[in-house]
mmCIF file of C-alpha atoms in Angstrom:
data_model
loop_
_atom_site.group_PDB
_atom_site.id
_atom_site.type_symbol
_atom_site.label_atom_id
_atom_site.label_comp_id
_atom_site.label_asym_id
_atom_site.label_seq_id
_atom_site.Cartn_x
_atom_site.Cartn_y
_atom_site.Cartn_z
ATOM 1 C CA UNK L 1 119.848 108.051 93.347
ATOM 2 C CA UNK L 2 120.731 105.918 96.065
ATOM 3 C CA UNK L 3 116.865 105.968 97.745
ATOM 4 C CA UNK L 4 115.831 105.496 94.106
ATOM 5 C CA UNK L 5 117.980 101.638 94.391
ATOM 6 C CA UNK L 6 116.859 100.938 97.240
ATOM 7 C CA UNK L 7 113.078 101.125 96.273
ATOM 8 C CA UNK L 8 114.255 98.839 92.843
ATOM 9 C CA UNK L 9 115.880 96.131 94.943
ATOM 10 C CA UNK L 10 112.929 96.007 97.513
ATOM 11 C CA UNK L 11 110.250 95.655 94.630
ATOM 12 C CA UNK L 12 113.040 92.944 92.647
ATOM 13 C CA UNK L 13 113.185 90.780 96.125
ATOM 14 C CA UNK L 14 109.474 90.777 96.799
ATOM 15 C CA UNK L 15 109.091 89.556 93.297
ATOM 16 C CA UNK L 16 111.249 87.241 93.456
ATOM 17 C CA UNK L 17 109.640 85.821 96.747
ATOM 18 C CA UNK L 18 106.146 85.637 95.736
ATOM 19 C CA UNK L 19 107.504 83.773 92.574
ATOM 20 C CA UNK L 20 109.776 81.067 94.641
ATOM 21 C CA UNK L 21 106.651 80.846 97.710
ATOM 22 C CA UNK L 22 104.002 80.792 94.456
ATOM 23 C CA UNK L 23 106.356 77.419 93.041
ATOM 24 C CA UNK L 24 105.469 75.799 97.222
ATOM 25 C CA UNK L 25 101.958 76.933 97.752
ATOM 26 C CA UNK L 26 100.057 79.350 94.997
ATOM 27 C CA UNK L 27 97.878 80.220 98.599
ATOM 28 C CA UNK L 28 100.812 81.662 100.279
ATOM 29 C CA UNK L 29 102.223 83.156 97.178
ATOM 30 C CA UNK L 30 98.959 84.579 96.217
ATOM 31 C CA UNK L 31 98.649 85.588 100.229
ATOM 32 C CA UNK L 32 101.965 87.695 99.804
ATOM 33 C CA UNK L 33 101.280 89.174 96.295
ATOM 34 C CA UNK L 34 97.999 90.484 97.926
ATOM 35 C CA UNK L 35 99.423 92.001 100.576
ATOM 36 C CA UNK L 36 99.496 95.916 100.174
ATOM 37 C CA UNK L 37 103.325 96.098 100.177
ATOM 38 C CA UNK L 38 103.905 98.527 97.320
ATOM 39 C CA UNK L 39 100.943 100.716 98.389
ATOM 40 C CA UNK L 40 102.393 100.594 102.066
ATOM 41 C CA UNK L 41 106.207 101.682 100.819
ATOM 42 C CA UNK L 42 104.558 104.162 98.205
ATOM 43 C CA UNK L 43 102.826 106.226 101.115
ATOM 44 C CA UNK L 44 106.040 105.808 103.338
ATOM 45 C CA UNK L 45 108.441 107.040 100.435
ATOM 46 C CA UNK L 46 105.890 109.648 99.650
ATOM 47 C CA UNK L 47 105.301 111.073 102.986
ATOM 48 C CA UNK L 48 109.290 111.057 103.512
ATOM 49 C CA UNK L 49 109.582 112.742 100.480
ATOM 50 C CA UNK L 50 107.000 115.424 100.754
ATOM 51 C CA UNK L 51 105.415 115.467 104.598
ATOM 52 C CA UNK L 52 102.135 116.237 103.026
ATOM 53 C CA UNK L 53 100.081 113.601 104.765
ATOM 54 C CA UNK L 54 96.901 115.380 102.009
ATOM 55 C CA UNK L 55 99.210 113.486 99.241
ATOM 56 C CA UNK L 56 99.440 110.196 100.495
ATOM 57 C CA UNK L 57 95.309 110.272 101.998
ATOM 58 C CA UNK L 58 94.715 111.240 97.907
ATOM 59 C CA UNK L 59 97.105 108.527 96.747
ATOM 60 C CA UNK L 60 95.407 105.716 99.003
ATOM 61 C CA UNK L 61 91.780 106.976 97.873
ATOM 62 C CA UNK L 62 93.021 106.773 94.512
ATOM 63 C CA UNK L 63 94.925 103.294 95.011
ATOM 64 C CA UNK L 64 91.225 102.352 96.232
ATOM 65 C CA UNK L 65 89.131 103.285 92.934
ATOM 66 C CA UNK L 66 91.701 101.641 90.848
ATOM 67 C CA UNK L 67 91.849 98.343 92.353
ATOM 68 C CA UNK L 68 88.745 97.631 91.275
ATOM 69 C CA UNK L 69 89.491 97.245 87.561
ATOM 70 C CA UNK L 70 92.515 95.238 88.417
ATOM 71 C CA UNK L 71 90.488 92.723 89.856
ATOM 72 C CA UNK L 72 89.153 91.878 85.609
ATOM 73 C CA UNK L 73 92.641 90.166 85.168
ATOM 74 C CA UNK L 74 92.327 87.714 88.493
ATOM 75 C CA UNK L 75 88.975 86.684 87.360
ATOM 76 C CA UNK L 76 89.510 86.366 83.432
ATOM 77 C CA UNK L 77 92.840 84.950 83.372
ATOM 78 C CA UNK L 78 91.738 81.357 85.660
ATOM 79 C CA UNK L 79 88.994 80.779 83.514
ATOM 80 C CA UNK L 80 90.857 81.256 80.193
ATOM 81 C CA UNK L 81 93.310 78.829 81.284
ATOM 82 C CA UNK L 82 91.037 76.432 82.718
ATOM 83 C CA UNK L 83 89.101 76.437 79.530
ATOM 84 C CA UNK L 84 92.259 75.159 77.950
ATOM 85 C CA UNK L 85 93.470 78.704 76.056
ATOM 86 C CA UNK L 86 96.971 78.874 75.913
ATOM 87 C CA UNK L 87 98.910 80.796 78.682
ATOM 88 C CA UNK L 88 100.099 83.918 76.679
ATOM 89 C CA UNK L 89 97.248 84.055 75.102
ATOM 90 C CA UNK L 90 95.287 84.165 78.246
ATOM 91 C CA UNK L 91 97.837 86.465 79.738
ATOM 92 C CA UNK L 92 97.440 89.074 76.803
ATOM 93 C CA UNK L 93 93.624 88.659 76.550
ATOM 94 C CA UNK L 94 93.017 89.188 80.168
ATOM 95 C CA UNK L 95 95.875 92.107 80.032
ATOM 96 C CA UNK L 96 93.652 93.665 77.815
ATOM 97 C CA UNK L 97 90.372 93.360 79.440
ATOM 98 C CA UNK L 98 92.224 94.866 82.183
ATOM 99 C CA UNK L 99 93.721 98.147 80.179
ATOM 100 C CA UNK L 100 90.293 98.352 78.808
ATOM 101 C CA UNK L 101 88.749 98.044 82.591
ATOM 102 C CA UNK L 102 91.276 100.783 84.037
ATOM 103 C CA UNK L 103 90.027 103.565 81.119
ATOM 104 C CA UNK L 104 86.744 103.061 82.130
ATOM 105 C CA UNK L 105 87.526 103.455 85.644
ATOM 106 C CA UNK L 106 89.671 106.344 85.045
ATOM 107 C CA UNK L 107 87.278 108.267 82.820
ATOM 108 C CA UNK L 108 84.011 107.366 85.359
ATOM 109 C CA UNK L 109 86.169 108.872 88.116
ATOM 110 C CA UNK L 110 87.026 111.776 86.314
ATOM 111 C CA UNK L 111 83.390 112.064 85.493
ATOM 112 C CA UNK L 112 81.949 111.211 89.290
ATOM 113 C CA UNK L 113 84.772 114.068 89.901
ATOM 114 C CA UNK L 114 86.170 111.565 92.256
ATOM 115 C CA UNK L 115 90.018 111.555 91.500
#
């Protein structure tokens, strides 16, 4: 329970940094939001967890594949806004296109035999 707080508060403070940075400079906030962070502590918990090293090598392939269709919100959401759609409209639309975008990845995997 207690390793299971720790990896709560760590995800609530980086949050809560890239949200105070993003208010100073969306670069830097964007810049830390990018970084790999949760995919980093994911294959450190993981490995401490289990010492398979197989597990974490199929989580990162799989962390790979499925960043692509995450990539549908960054480039929807800017140009709903920017075409003057209100933000939770935007938000949900490009949420959405995203869900939609993940299926599709998932199911092409599954049928490429990849993951």
């Amino acid at each position: 329970m207690t390793q299971f707080l720790i990896k709560v508060l760590i995800s609530a403070l980086l949050i809560a940094a890239v949200s105070e940075i993003a208010r100073r400079s969306s670069l830097l906030g964007a810049l830390l939001a990018s970084l790999p962070v949760t995919s980093l502590l994911a294959f450190m918990w993981l490995y401490r967890e289990t010492g398979d090293t197989e597990k974490v090598a199929a989580l990162s392939a799989d962390i790979f594949w499925l960043v692509l269709p995450s990539l549908v919100l960054f480039l929807l959401l800017p140009v709903l806004l920017r075409h003057g759609w209100n933000f939770w409209a935007s938000l949900g639309i490009s949420s959405a296109a995203t869900a939609i975008a993940y299926g599709a990845m998932v199911l092409a995997l599954r049928a490429w035999r990849v993951a």
